[in-house]
PDB file of C-alpha atoms and ligand atoms in Angstrom:
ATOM      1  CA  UNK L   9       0.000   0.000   0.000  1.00  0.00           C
ATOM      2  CA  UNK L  10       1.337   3.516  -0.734  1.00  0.00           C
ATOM      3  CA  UNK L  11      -0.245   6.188   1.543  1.00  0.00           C
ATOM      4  CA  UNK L  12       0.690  10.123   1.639  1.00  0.00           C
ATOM      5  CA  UNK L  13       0.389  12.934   3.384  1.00  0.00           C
ATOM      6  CA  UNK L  14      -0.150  16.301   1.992  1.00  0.00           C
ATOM      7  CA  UNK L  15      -0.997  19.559   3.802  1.00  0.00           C
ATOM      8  CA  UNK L  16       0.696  23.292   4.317  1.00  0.00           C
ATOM      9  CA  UNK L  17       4.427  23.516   6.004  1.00  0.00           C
ATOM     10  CA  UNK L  18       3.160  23.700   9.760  1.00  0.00           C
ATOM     11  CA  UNK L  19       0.210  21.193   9.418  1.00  0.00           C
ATOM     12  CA  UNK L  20       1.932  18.047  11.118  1.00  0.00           C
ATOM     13  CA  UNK L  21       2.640  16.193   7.996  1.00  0.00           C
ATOM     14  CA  UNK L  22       6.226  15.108   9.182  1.00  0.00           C
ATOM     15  CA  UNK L  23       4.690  13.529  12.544  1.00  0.00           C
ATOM     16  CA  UNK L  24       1.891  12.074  11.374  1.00  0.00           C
ATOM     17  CA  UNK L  25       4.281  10.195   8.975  1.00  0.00           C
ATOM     18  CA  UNK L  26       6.322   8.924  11.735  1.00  0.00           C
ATOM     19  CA  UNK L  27       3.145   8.096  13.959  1.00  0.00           C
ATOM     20  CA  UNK L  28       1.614   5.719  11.170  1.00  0.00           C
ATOM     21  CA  UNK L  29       4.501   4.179  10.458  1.00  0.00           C
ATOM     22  CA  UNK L  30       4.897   3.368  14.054  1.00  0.00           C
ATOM     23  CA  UNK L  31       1.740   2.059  14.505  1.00  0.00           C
ATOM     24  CA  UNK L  32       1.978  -0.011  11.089  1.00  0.00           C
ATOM     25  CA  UNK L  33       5.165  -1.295  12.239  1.00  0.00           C
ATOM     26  CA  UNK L  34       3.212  -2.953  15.049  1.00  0.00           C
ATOM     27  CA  UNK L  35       0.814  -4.777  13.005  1.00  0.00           C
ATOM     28  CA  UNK L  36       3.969  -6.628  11.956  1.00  0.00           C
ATOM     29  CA  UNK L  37       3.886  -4.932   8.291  1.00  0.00           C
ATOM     30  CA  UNK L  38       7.338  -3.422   6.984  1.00  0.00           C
ATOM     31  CA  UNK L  39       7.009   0.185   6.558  1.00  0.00           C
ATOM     32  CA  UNK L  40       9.221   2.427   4.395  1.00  0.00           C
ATOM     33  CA  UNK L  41       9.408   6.098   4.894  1.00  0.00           C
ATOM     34  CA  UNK L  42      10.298   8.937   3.106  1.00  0.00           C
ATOM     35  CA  UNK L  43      10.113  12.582   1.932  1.00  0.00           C
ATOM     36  CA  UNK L  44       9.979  15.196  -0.974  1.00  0.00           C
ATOM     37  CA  UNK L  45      11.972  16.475  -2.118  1.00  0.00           C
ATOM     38  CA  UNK L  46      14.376  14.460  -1.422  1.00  0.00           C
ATOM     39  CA  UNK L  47      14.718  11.007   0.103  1.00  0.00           C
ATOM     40  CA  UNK L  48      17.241  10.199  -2.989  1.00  0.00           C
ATOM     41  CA  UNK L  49      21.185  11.491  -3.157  1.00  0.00           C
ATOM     42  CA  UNK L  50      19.846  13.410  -6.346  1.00  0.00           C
ATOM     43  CA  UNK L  51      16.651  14.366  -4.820  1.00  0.00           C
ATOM     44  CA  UNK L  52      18.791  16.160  -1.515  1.00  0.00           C
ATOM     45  CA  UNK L  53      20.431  17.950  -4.083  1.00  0.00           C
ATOM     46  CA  UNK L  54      17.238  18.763  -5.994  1.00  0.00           C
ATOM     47  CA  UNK L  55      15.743  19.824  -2.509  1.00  0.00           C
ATOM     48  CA  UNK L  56      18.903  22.299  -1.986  1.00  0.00           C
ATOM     49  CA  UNK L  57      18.173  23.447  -5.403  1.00  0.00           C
ATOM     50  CA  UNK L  58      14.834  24.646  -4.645  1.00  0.00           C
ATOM     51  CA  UNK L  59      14.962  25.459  -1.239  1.00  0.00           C
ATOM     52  CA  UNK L  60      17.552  27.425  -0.899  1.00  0.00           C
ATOM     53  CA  UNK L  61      18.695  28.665  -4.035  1.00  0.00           C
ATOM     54  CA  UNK L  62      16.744  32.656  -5.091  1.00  0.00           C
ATOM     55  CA  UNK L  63      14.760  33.465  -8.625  1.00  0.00           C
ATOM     56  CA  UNK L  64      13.487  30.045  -9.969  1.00  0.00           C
ATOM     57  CA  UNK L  65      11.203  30.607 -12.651  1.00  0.00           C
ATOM     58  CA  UNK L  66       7.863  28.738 -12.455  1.00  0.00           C
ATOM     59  CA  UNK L  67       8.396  25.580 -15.109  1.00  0.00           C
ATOM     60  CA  UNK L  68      12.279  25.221 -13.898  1.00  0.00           C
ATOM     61  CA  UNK L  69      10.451  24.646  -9.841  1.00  0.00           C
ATOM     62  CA  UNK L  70       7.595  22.444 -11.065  1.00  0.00           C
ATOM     63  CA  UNK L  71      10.384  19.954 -13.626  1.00  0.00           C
ATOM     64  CA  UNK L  72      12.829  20.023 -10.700  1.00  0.00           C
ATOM     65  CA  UNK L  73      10.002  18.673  -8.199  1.00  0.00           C
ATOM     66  CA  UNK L  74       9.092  16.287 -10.636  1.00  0.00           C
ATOM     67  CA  UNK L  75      12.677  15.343 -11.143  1.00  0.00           C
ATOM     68  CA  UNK L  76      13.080  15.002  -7.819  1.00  0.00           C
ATOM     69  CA  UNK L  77      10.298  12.947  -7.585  1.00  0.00           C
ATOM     70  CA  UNK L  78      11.024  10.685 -10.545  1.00  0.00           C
ATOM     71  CA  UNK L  79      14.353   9.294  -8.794  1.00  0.00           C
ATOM     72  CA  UNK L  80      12.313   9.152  -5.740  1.00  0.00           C
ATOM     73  CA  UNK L  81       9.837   6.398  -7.307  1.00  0.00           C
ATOM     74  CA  UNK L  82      12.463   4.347  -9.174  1.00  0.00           C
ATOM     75  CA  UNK L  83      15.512   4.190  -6.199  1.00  0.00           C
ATOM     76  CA  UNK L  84      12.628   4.053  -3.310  1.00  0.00           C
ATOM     77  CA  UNK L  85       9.201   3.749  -3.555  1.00  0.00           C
ATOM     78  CA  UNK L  86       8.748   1.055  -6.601  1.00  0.00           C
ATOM     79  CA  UNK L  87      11.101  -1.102  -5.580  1.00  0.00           C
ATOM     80  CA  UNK L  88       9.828  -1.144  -1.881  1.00  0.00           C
ATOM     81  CA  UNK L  89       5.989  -1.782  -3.300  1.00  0.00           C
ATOM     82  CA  UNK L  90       7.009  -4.490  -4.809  1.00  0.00           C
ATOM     83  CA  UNK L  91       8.738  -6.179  -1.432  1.00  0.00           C
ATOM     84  CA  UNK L  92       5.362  -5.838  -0.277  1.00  0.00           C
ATOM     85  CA  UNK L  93       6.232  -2.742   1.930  1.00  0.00           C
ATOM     86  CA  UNK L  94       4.000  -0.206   3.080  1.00  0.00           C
ATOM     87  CA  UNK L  95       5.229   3.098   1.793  1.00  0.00           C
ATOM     88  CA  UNK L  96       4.409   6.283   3.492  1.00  0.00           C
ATOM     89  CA  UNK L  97       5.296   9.661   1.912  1.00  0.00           C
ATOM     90  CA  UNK L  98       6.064  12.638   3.217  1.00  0.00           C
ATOM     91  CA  UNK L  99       4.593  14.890   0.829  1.00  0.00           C
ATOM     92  CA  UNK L 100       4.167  13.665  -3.069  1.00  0.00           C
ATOM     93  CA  UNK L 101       2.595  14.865  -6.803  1.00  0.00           C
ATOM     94  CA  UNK L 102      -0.510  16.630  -4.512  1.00  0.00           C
ATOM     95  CA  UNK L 103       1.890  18.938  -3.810  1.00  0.00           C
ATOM     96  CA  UNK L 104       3.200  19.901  -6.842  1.00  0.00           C
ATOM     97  CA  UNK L 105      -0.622  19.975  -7.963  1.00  0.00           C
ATOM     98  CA  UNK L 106      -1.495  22.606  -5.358  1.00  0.00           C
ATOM     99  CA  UNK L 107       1.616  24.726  -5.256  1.00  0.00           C
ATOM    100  CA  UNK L 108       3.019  24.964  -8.368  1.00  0.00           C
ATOM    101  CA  UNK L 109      -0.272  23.839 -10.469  1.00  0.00           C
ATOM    102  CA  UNK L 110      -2.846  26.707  -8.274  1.00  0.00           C
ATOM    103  CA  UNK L 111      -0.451  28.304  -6.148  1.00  0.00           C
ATOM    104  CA  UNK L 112       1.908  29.230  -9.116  1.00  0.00           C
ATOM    105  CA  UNK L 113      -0.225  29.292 -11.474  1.00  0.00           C
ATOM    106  CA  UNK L 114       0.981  27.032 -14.005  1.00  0.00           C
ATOM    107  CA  UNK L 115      -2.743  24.868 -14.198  1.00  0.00           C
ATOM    108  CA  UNK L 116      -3.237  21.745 -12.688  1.00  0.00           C
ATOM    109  CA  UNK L 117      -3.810  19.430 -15.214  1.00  0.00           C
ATOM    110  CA  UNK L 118      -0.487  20.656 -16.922  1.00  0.00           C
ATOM    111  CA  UNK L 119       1.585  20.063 -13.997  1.00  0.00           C
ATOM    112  CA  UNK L 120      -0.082  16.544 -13.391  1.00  0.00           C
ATOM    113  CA  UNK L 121       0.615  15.650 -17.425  1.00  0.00           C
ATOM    114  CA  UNK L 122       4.432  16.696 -16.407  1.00  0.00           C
ATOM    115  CA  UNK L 123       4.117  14.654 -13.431  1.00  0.00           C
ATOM    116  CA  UNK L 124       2.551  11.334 -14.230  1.00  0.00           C
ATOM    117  CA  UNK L 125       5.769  10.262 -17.065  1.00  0.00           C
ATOM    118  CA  UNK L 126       7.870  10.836 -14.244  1.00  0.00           C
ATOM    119  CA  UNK L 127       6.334   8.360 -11.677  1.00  0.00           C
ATOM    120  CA  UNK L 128       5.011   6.183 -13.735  1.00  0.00           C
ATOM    121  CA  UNK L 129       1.768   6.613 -13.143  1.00  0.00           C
ATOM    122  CA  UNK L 130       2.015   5.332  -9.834  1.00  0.00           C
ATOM    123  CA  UNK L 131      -0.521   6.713  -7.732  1.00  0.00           C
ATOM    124  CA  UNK L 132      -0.874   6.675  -4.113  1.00  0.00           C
ATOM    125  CA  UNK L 133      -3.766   4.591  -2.773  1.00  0.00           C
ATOM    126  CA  UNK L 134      -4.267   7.227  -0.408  1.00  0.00           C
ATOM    127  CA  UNK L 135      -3.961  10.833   0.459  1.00  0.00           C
ATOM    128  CA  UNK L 136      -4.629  12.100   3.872  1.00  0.00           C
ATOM    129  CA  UNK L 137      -4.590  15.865   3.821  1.00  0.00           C
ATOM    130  CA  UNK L 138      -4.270  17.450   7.264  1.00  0.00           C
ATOM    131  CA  UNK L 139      -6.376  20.504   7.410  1.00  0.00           C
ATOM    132  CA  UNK L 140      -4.946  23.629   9.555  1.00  0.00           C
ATOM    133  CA  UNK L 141      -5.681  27.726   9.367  1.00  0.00           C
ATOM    134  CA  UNK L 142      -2.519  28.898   6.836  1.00  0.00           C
ATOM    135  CA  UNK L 143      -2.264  31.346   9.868  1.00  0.00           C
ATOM    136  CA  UNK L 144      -2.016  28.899  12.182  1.00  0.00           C
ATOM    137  CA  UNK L 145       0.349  27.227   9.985  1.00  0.00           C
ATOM    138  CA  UNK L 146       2.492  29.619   9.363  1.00  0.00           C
ATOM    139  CA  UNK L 147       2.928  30.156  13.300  1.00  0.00           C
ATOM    140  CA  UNK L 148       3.916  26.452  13.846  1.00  0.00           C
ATOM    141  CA  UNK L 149       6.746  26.982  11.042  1.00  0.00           C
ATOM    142  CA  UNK L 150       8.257  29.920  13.047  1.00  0.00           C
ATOM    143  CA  UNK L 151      11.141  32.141  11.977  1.00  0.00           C
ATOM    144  CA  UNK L 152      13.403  29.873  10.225  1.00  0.00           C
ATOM    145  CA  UNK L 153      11.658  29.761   6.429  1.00  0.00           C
ATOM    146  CA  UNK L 154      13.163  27.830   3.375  1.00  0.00           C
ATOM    147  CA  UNK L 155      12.109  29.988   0.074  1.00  0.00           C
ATOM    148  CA  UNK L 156       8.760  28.513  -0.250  1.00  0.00           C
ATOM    149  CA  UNK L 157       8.274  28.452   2.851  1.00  0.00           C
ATOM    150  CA  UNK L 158       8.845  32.527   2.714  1.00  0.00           C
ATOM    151  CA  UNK L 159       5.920  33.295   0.304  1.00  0.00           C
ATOM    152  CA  UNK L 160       3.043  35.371   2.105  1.00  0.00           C
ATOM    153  CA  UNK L 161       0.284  34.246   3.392  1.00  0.00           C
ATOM    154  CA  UNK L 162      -1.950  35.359   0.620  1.00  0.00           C
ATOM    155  CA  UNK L 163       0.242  32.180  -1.528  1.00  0.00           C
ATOM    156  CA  UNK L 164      -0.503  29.951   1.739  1.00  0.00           C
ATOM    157  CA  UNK L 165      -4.244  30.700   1.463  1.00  0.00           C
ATOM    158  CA  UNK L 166      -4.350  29.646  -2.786  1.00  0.00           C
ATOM    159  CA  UNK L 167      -2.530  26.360  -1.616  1.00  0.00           C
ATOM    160  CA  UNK L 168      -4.968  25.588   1.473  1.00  0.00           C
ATOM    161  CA  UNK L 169      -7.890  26.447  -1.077  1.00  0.00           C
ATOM    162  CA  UNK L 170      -5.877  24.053  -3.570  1.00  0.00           C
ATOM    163  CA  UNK L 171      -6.205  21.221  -1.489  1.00  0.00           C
ATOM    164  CA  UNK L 172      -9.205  21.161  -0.599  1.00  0.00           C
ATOM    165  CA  UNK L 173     -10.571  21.470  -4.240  1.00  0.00           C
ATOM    166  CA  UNK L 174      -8.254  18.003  -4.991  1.00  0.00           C
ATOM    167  CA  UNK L 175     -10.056  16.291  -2.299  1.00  0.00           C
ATOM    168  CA  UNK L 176     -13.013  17.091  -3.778  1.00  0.00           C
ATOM    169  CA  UNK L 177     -11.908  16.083  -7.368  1.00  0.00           C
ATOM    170  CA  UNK L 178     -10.423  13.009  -6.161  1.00  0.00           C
ATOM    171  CA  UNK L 179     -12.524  11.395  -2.963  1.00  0.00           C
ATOM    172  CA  UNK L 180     -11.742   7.901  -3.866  1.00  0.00           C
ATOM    173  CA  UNK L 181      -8.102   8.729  -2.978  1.00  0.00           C
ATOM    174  CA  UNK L 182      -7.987  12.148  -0.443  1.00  0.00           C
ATOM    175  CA  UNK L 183      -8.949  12.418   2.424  1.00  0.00           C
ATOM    176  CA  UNK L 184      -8.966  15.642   4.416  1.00  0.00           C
ATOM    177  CA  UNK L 185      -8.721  15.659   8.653  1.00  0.00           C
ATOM    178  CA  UNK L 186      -8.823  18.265  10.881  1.00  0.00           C
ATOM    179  CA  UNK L 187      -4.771  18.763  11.345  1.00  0.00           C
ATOM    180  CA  UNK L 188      -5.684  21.720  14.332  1.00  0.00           C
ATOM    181  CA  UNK L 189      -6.220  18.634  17.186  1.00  0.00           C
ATOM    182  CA  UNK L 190      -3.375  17.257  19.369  1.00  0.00           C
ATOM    183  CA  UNK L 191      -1.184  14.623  17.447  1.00  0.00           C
ATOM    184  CA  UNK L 192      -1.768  11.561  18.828  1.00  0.00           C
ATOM    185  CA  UNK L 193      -5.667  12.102  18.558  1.00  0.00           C
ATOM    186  CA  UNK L 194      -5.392  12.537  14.850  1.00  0.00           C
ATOM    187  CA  UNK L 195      -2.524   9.663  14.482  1.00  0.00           C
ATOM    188  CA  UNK L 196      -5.307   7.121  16.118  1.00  0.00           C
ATOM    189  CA  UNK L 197      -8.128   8.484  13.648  1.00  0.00           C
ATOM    190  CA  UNK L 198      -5.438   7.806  10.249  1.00  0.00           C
ATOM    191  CA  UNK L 199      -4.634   4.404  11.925  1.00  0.00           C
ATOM    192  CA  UNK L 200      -8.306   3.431  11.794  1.00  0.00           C
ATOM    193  CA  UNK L 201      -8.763   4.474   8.694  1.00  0.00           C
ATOM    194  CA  UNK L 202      -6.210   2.257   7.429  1.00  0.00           C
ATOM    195  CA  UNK L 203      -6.007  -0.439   9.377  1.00  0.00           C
ATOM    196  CA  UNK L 204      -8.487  -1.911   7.962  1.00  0.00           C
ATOM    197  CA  UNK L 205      -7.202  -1.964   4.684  1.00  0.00           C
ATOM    198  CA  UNK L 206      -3.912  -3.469   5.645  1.00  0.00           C
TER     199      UNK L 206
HETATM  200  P1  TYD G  24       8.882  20.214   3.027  1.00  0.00           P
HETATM  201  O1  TYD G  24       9.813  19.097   2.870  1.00  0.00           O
HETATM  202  O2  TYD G  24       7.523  19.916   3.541  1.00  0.00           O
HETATM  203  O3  TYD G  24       9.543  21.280   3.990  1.00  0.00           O
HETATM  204  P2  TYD G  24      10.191  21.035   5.419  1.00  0.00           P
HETATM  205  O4  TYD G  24      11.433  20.224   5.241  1.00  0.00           O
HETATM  206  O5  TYD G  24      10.456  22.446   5.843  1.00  0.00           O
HETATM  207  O6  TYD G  24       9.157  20.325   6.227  1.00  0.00           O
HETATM  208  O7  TYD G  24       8.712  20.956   1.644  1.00  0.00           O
HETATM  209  C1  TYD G  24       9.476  22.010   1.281  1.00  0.00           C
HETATM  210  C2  TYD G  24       8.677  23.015   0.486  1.00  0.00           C
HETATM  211  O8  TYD G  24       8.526  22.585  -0.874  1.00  0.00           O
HETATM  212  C3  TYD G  24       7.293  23.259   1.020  1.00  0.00           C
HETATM  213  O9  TYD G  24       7.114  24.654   1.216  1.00  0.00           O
HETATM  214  C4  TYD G  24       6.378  22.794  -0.074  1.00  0.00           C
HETATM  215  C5  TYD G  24       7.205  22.835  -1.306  1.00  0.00           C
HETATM  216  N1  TYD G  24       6.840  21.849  -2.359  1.00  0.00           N
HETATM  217  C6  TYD G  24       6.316  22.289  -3.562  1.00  0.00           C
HETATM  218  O10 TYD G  24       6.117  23.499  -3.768  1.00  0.00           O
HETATM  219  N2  TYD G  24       6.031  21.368  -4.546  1.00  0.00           N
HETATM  220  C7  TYD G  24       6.245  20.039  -4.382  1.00  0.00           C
HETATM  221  O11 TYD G  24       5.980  19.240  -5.301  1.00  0.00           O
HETATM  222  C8  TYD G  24       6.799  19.587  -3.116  1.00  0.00           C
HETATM  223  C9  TYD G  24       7.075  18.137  -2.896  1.00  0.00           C
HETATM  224  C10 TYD G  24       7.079  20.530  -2.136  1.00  0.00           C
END
């Protein structure tokens, strides 16, 4: 199974990961983790690339995600489907749908026609997006921004509003929760979701 987790920087994303896998773990099931950008020697230096480097036009962000990305499935996440793994993502093509197809501007079905070639088609089974105020958000994140992460709040709002428009075009595979409630509450809510389907 290939689960991810999408939501804004701030929205618990990074914990929740950790908190599934954990509770996966104990079901006996290997579980594979990983992130984007990155999780890949290229992809790290894809992710300092984009994050820290100034001026990257539009279509040079969007093809170095999906770069990024592309490594990602063939090195990690393919090859650890097919061990029978569970595979839990750390952010995946939702993003690049929402940030640099609404966000950015650049149109969502052109960014996911860049984006499927490059993984393949492989889909996640499924999304959960944590839902959290982009003010909120942007107060969890703090002081310490990487370049995306320094785009005003007005750029925070299109991607929240991004989001939830996927979930609605795809509610076979997203599913929203309420990211604004203590951790471990929304951990045990994912791990029913899924357990099931294990
Ligand atoms: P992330 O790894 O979540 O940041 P952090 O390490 O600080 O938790 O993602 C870095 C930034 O990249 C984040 O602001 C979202 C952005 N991003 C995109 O714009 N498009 C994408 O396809 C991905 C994967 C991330």
């Amino acid at each position: 199974m290939f689960i991810t987790f999408e939501g804004l920087d701030g929205s618990g994303k990074s914990t929740q990961t950790e908190l599934l896998a954990e509770a996966i773990r104990g079901t006996g099931r290997d579980v594979v983790t990983t992130r984007e950008p990155g999780g890949t020697p290229l992809g790290e230096h894809v992710r300092e690339l984009l994050l820290n480097g100034d001026g990257i036009s539009a279509w040079a962000e969007a093809a170095l995600f999906a770069a990024a990305r592309a490594e990602l499935v063939d090195q990690v996440i393919a090859p650890a489907l097919e061990n029978e793994a569970v595979v839990i993502c750390d952010r995946y093509l939702d993003s690049s749908l929402a940030y640099q197809g609404v966000a950015r501007g650049l149109g969502v079905e052109r960014v996911l026609q860049l984006n499927l070639p490059a993984i393949g088609d492989r889909l996640p089974d499924r999304t959960f997006l944590l839902e959290i105020d982009p003010v909120e958000a942007a107060q969890r994140v703090g002081g310490n921004r990487d370049r995306i992460e320094q785009e005003d709040e007005g750029f925070r709002r299109e991607v929240a509003v991004a989001y939830r428009q996927l979930a609605e075009t795809f509610p076979q595979r997203i599913e929203a929760v309420d990211g604004s409630r203590p951790p471990a509450e929304i951990a045990k809510e994912i791990f029913g979701r899924v357990r099931e389907s294990l």
